[in-house]
């Protein structure tokens, strides 16, 4: 007669001990990184190299934009660089000529200064006419004025040469500005060919050649195959013994005969309601307590080699928390009572 009560007690004890060890849920879904594809330059589509749901590899060409306007801009900035380089060389040559003229003018001034002083002495002795003295003074003053003008011209040329005629052409601000414009035009030209930033499958491809695309407007998405995980929304009461790193078994509804191994990767710091557009306002008189759910991320130990997982697939998970409840005293006494005696 003690067999049936004993079995019942043992069964109840087993479920009591192990019932809190495993956390299960059907509110789980496969997730993957989604990369929105847009363009960094505007223009008309000339070619679309991919089809809906096609698998693409990183670096593969997705589509092309008419590059003619950007090619023209590139040629224009290249010509501007060459023109500025020629202008710098012309300013250098002019600077050297003005320096030579300044040296010659300095020699002329020294000669006219000596001539003026000599005529001034002769005029004081009455040995030269006033006219010849005035001519000597005029020559001296003209030489001084010429040197002043040459120095101003040289200063103006040096301004165009950033104060240093010995700099490399590439170091002058005007050339660097033209170089930056050329680099920008070159970058825009390269961006007319849009490549896949990651490997995965494309989704929502609806564009066709001839359409005009704008900058930063999402055109379609790539569902990456590099980062795939499961997101399970657990009740807050289920998280009591859940810890990072715990083992998880995952079953995907699409593949009922396959079991994946995973681990608890992270637990959300907030419930889903906290991220809602209109979060709940609980500071009211009509408050009803509702069990909240928190997203938990499960990382696959090895998702490769099995059936292809796709974002959004439904899953069932089972977390082994390794937690074992302690039996109450009366259950222990009951187990001792049904235990066979020697």
Short mmCIF file of C-alpha atoms in Angstrom, two decimals:
data_model
loop_
_atom_site.label_atom_id
_atom_site.label_comp_id
_atom_site.label_asym_id
_atom_site.label_seq_id
_atom_site.Cartn_x
_atom_site.Cartn_y
_atom_site.Cartn_z
CA UNK A 1 0.00 0.00 0.00
CA UNK A 2 2.94 2.27 0.47
CA UNK A 3 4.04 1.87 -3.18
CA UNK A 4 1.53 4.27 -4.71
CA UNK A 5 2.03 7.06 -2.15
CA UNK A 6 5.77 6.53 -2.43
CA UNK A 7 5.74 6.87 -6.22
CA UNK A 8 3.58 9.96 -5.95
CA UNK A 9 5.91 11.52 -3.40
CA UNK A 10 9.01 10.66 -5.39
CA UNK A 11 7.44 12.03 -8.59
CA UNK A 12 6.42 15.23 -6.83
CA UNK A 13 9.86 15.59 -5.29
CA UNK A 14 11.51 15.13 -8.68
CA UNK A 15 9.41 17.80 -10.35
CA UNK A 16 9.88 20.13 -7.39
CA UNK A 17 13.66 19.81 -7.56
CA UNK A 18 14.04 19.94 -11.32
CA UNK A 19 11.04 22.10 -12.19
CA UNK A 20 12.95 25.31 -11.47
CA UNK A 21 16.14 24.16 -13.16
CA UNK A 22 14.97 24.51 -16.76
CA UNK A 23 13.50 27.64 -18.28
CA UNK A 24 11.55 27.09 -21.49
CA UNK A 25 9.83 29.47 -23.88
CA UNK A 26 8.23 29.54 -27.32
CA UNK A 27 8.47 33.33 -27.51
CA UNK A 28 11.80 33.12 -29.31
CA UNK A 29 12.91 34.15 -32.78
CA UNK A 30 16.01 33.97 -34.92
CA UNK A 31 17.69 37.35 -35.36
CA UNK A 32 20.41 38.61 -37.70
CA UNK A 33 22.16 41.88 -38.45
CA UNK A 34 20.36 43.92 -41.08
CA UNK A 35 22.41 46.39 -43.12
CA UNK A 36 20.39 49.08 -44.87
CA UNK A 37 21.94 49.82 -48.25
CA UNK A 38 21.93 53.41 -49.47
CA UNK A 39 24.15 55.52 -51.69
CA UNK A 40 26.49 58.35 -50.77
CA UNK A 41 26.07 60.07 -54.14
CA UNK A 42 22.90 60.88 -56.04
CA UNK A 43 22.27 59.94 -59.63
CA UNK A 44 20.50 57.76 -62.15
CA UNK A 45 20.85 54.00 -61.91
CA UNK A 46 22.63 52.50 -64.90
CA UNK A 47 22.80 48.87 -63.71
CA UNK A 48 21.41 46.65 -60.94
CA UNK A 49 23.65 43.64 -60.46
CA UNK A 50 21.59 41.68 -57.93
CA UNK A 51 18.20 40.01 -57.66
CA UNK A 52 15.77 39.62 -54.79
CA UNK A 53 16.94 37.10 -52.12
CA UNK A 54 20.28 36.61 -53.89
CA UNK A 55 23.27 35.75 -51.71
CA UNK A 56 26.07 38.31 -52.03
CA UNK A 57 29.60 38.38 -50.71
CA UNK A 58 31.39 41.30 -49.14
CA UNK A 59 32.74 43.61 -51.83
CA UNK A 60 30.43 42.31 -54.57
CA UNK A 61 28.96 45.00 -56.87
CA UNK A 62 25.30 45.67 -56.06
CA UNK A 63 24.42 48.46 -58.48
CA UNK A 64 25.95 51.32 -60.44
CA UNK A 65 25.10 55.01 -60.75
CA UNK A 66 25.70 57.14 -63.85
CA UNK A 67 29.29 58.30 -63.36
CA UNK A 68 29.45 60.86 -66.18
CA UNK A 69 28.80 63.95 -63.98
CA UNK A 70 31.35 62.73 -61.45
CA UNK A 71 33.90 61.97 -64.16
CA UNK A 72 33.55 65.55 -65.42
CA UNK A 73 34.00 66.91 -61.89
CA UNK A 74 37.07 64.71 -61.49
CA UNK A 75 38.64 66.00 -64.72
CA UNK A 76 37.85 69.57 -63.68
CA UNK A 77 39.58 69.27 -60.32
CA UNK A 78 42.55 67.52 -61.94
CA UNK A 79 42.90 70.44 -64.38
CA UNK A 80 42.60 72.89 -61.47
CA UNK A 81 45.50 71.17 -59.71
CA UNK A 82 47.66 71.45 -62.80
CA UNK A 83 46.71 75.11 -63.30
CA UNK A 84 47.60 75.98 -59.70
CA UNK A 85 50.91 74.13 -60.03
CA UNK A 86 51.72 76.18 -63.13
CA UNK A 87 50.66 79.37 -61.35
CA UNK A 88 53.01 78.61 -58.46
CA UNK A 89 55.91 78.04 -60.86
CA UNK A 90 55.08 81.30 -62.65
CA UNK A 91 55.08 83.20 -59.34
CA UNK A 92 58.43 81.66 -58.45
CA UNK A 93 59.90 82.78 -61.76
CA UNK A 94 58.50 86.29 -61.29
CA UNK A 95 59.92 86.36 -57.78
CA UNK A 96 63.38 85.51 -59.06
CA UNK A 97 63.17 88.23 -61.73
CA UNK A 98 62.07 90.84 -59.19
CA UNK A 99 64.86 89.83 -56.85
CA UNK A 100 67.38 90.37 -59.65
CA UNK A 101 65.78 93.72 -60.49
CA UNK A 102 65.97 94.72 -56.83
CA UNK A 103 69.67 93.88 -56.69
CA UNK A 104 70.32 95.93 -59.81
CA UNK A 105 68.23 98.82 -58.46
CA UNK A 106 70.24 98.75 -55.23
CA UNK A 107 73.47 99.10 -57.25
CA UNK A 108 71.94 101.98 -59.22
CA UNK A 109 70.87 103.69 -56.01
CA UNK A 110 74.37 103.44 -54.58
CA UNK A 111 75.79 105.02 -57.75
CA UNK A 112 73.22 107.84 -57.79
CA UNK A 113 73.81 108.52 -54.07
CA UNK A 114 77.52 109.00 -54.72
CA UNK A 115 76.80 111.17 -57.77
CA UNK A 116 74.38 113.33 -55.79
CA UNK A 117 76.86 113.90 -52.97
CA UNK A 118 79.59 114.77 -55.45
CA UNK A 119 77.38 117.29 -57.29
CA UNK A 120 76.26 118.74 -53.98
CA UNK A 121 79.89 119.42 -53.01
CA UNK A 122 80.69 120.92 -56.40
CA UNK A 123 77.59 123.13 -56.21
CA UNK A 124 78.74 124.53 -52.85
CA UNK A 125 82.04 125.50 -54.50
CA UNK A 126 80.34 126.92 -57.57
CA UNK A 127 81.93 124.34 -59.88
CA UNK A 128 78.61 122.85 -61.21
CA UNK A 129 75.36 124.29 -62.44
CA UNK A 130 72.09 124.10 -60.54
CA UNK A 131 70.52 122.11 -63.38
CA UNK A 132 73.08 119.31 -63.18
CA UNK A 133 72.67 119.17 -59.42
CA UNK A 134 68.87 118.90 -59.78
CA UNK A 135 69.34 116.06 -62.30
CA UNK A 136 71.55 114.14 -59.86
CA UNK A 137 68.97 114.57 -57.10
CA UNK A 138 66.19 113.41 -59.41
CA UNK A 139 68.15 110.29 -60.36
CA UNK A 140 68.70 109.47 -56.69
CA UNK A 141 65.02 109.93 -55.79
CA UNK A 142 63.89 107.82 -58.77
CA UNK A 143 66.24 105.01 -57.73
CA UNK A 144 64.83 105.09 -54.18
CA UNK A 145 61.25 104.99 -55.47
CA UNK A 146 62.05 102.09 -57.78
CA UNK A 147 63.43 100.05 -54.88
CA UNK A 148 60.27 100.78 -52.85
CA UNK A 149 58.05 99.62 -55.72
CA UNK A 150 60.12 96.46 -56.26
CA UNK A 151 59.92 95.58 -52.58
CA UNK A 152 56.12 95.97 -52.64
CA UNK A 153 55.88 93.76 -55.72
CA UNK A 154 58.08 91.12 -54.10
CA UNK A 155 55.93 91.23 -50.93
CA UNK A 156 52.81 90.70 -53.05
CA UNK A 157 54.40 87.75 -54.84
CA UNK A 158 55.46 86.24 -51.52
CA UNK A 159 51.86 86.49 -50.34
CA UNK A 160 50.87 84.29 -53.28
CA UNK A 161 53.69 81.92 -52.32
CA UNK A 162 52.64 81.75 -48.63
CA UNK A 163 55.74 83.71 -47.66
CA UNK A 164 58.11 80.95 -48.73
CA UNK A 165 59.10 80.54 -52.38
CA UNK A 166 61.08 77.39 -51.56
CA UNK A 167 58.10 75.25 -50.49
CA UNK A 168 57.15 72.24 -52.56
CA UNK A 169 54.23 72.85 -54.88
CA UNK A 170 52.21 70.23 -52.97
CA UNK A 171 52.64 72.19 -49.71
CA UNK A 172 51.07 75.46 -50.86
CA UNK A 173 47.57 76.06 -49.41
CA UNK A 174 46.01 76.75 -52.82
CA UNK A 175 47.36 73.49 -54.18
CA UNK A 176 46.30 71.57 -51.08
CA UNK A 177 42.80 72.99 -51.43
CA UNK A 178 42.70 71.90 -55.07
CA UNK A 179 44.06 68.50 -54.05
CA UNK A 180 41.28 68.13 -51.47
CA UNK A 181 38.70 68.96 -54.13
CA UNK A 182 40.29 66.38 -56.42
CA UNK A 183 40.25 63.73 -53.68
CA UNK A 184 36.60 64.51 -52.99
CA UNK A 185 35.72 64.23 -56.66
CA UNK A 186 37.70 60.99 -56.89
CA UNK A 187 35.85 59.59 -53.87
CA UNK A 188 32.46 60.55 -55.33
CA UNK A 189 33.45 58.91 -58.61
CA UNK A 190 34.36 55.67 -56.81
CA UNK A 191 31.06 55.78 -54.92
CA UNK A 192 29.10 55.48 -58.14
CA UNK A 193 29.79 51.75 -57.83
CA UNK A 194 28.05 50.45 -54.71
CA UNK A 195 29.44 47.26 -53.19
CA UNK A 196 28.17 44.97 -50.46
CA UNK A 197 29.53 45.98 -47.02
CA UNK A 198 28.97 42.45 -45.72
CA UNK A 199 27.98 39.02 -46.95
CA UNK A 200 24.38 37.86 -46.72
CA UNK A 201 21.10 37.79 -48.62
CA UNK A 202 19.52 40.87 -50.14
CA UNK A 203 15.91 41.69 -49.39
CA UNK A 204 13.33 44.16 -50.71
CA UNK A 205 15.13 44.87 -53.99
CA UNK A 206 12.63 46.81 -56.11
CA UNK A 207 14.77 49.34 -58.00
CA UNK A 208 15.38 49.23 -61.74
CA UNK A 209 17.89 50.89 -64.09
CA UNK A 210 16.84 54.41 -64.99
CA UNK A 211 15.54 55.31 -61.54
CA UNK A 212 17.03 58.30 -59.73
CA UNK A 213 18.38 57.55 -56.26
CA UNK A 214 19.03 60.08 -53.53
CA UNK A 215 21.77 60.24 -50.92
CA UNK A 216 21.21 58.33 -47.64
CA UNK A 217 17.79 56.97 -48.69
CA UNK A 218 17.58 53.21 -47.89
CA UNK A 219 17.05 51.18 -51.06
CA UNK A 220 17.08 47.61 -49.72
CA UNK A 221 18.71 45.54 -46.98
CA UNK A 222 21.30 42.81 -46.63
CA UNK A 223 20.56 40.20 -43.97
CA UNK A 224 24.04 39.33 -42.76
CA UNK A 225 25.10 35.71 -42.36
CA UNK A 226 27.93 36.58 -39.96
CA UNK A 227 25.99 37.35 -36.81
CA UNK A 228 22.95 35.14 -36.15
CA UNK A 229 21.41 34.71 -32.74
CA UNK A 230 18.13 33.91 -30.99
CA UNK A 231 16.17 36.50 -29.06
CA UNK A 232 13.82 35.09 -26.46
CA UNK A 233 11.40 37.22 -24.47
CA UNK A 234 11.28 35.72 -20.99
CA UNK A 235 8.93 36.65 -18.20
CA UNK A 236 10.62 38.47 -15.37
CA UNK A 237 9.66 35.59 -13.07
CA UNK A 238 11.64 33.20 -15.29
CA UNK A 239 14.89 35.14 -14.91
CA UNK A 240 15.44 34.35 -11.24
CA UNK A 241 18.17 31.80 -11.89
CA UNK A 242 19.18 32.69 -15.46
CA UNK A 243 22.84 33.71 -15.74
CA UNK A 244 25.20 34.55 -18.58
CA UNK A 245 26.99 31.56 -20.09
CA UNK A 246 24.34 28.97 -19.20
CA UNK A 247 23.74 26.21 -21.75
CA UNK A 248 20.70 26.40 -23.99
CA UNK A 249 19.10 24.00 -26.47
CA UNK A 250 17.28 25.59 -29.40
CA UNK A 251 14.73 24.03 -31.72
CA UNK A 252 13.67 25.89 -34.85
CA UNK A 253 10.09 25.28 -35.96
CA UNK A 254 11.20 24.98 -39.58
CA UNK A 255 13.66 22.19 -38.69
CA UNK A 256 12.00 20.11 -35.94
CA UNK A 257 14.56 17.30 -36.21
CA UNK A 258 17.59 19.51 -35.58
CA UNK A 259 18.77 20.76 -32.19
CA UNK A 260 21.18 23.68 -31.88
CA UNK A 261 23.40 24.38 -28.91
CA UNK A 262 23.64 27.93 -27.59
CA UNK A 263 24.56 29.92 -24.51
CA UNK A 264 23.01 32.89 -22.73
CA UNK A 265 24.89 35.84 -24.21
CA UNK A 266 23.18 38.86 -22.67
CA UNK A 267 20.06 40.00 -20.83
CA UNK A 268 18.38 43.27 -21.71
CA UNK A 269 18.74 46.01 -19.09
CA UNK A 270 15.11 47.04 -19.62
CA UNK A 271 11.78 45.45 -20.47
CA UNK A 272 10.29 45.76 -23.91
CA UNK A 273 7.64 48.16 -22.59
CA UNK A 274 10.36 50.69 -21.71
CA UNK A 275 11.26 51.05 -25.39
CA UNK A 276 7.68 51.47 -26.59
CA UNK A 277 6.74 54.68 -28.40
CA UNK A 278 4.12 55.25 -25.72
CA UNK A 279 5.52 53.69 -22.51
CA UNK A 280 2.95 52.63 -19.95
CA UNK A 281 1.96 55.23 -17.37
CA UNK A 282 1.56 53.34 -14.12
CA UNK A 283 1.06 56.41 -11.94
CA UNK A 284 -2.70 56.22 -12.31
CA UNK A 285 -5.57 54.89 -10.26
CA UNK A 286 -6.46 52.18 -12.77
CA UNK A 287 -3.30 50.13 -12.48
CA UNK A 288 -3.24 46.39 -13.17
CA UNK A 289 -0.11 44.40 -12.51
CA UNK A 290 1.14 42.62 -15.62
CA UNK A 291 4.14 40.32 -15.78
CA UNK A 292 6.81 42.01 -17.89
CA UNK A 293 9.13 40.35 -20.37
CA UNK A 294 12.81 41.04 -21.00
CA UNK A 295 14.67 40.16 -24.20
CA UNK A 296 17.46 37.64 -23.69
CA UNK A 297 20.07 37.07 -26.40
CA UNK A 298 21.25 33.51 -27.04
CA UNK A 299 24.45 32.97 -28.99
CA UNK A 300 24.79 29.84 -31.13
CA UNK A 301 27.84 27.76 -30.35
CA UNK A 302 28.12 26.68 -33.99
CA UNK A 303 25.35 27.59 -36.42
CA UNK A 304 27.39 26.68 -39.48
CA UNK A 305 27.07 23.32 -41.18
CA UNK A 306 23.40 22.92 -40.39
CA UNK A 307 20.28 24.10 -42.21
CA UNK A 308 20.26 27.76 -43.16
CA UNK A 309 18.80 29.99 -40.48
CA UNK A 310 16.79 33.01 -41.55
CA UNK A 311 15.88 36.06 -39.52
CA UNK A 312 12.42 35.93 -38.00
CA UNK A 313 12.11 32.14 -37.75
CA UNK A 314 10.22 30.91 -34.69
CA UNK A 315 12.09 28.86 -32.11
CA UNK A 316 11.65 27.02 -28.84
CA UNK A 317 14.40 27.24 -26.25
CA UNK A 318 15.34 25.46 -23.05
CA UNK A 319 17.84 27.01 -20.63
CA UNK A 320 19.61 24.78 -18.15
CA UNK A 321 20.15 27.01 -15.09
CA UNK A 322 21.72 24.14 -13.06
CA UNK A 323 19.53 25.26 -10.18
CA UNK A 324 18.14 22.60 -7.81
CA UNK A 325 15.56 23.53 -5.25
CA UNK A 326 15.98 22.42 -1.62
CA UNK A 327 13.29 20.01 -0.46
CA UNK A 328 11.12 21.20 2.42
CA UNK A 329 11.43 19.27 5.68
CA UNK A 330 8.06 17.51 5.45
CA UNK A 331 8.93 16.10 2.02
CA UNK A 332 12.22 14.81 3.35
CA UNK A 333 10.36 13.10 6.18
CA UNK A 334 7.91 11.59 3.71
CA UNK A 335 10.77 10.27 1.58
CA UNK A 336 12.36 8.78 4.67
CA UNK A 337 9.04 7.14 5.56
CA UNK A 338 8.65 5.47 2.15
CA UNK A 339 12.32 4.45 1.98
CA UNK A 340 12.69 0.68 2.49
CA UNK A 341 13.99 -0.26 5.92
CA UNK A 342 16.73 -2.82 6.44
#
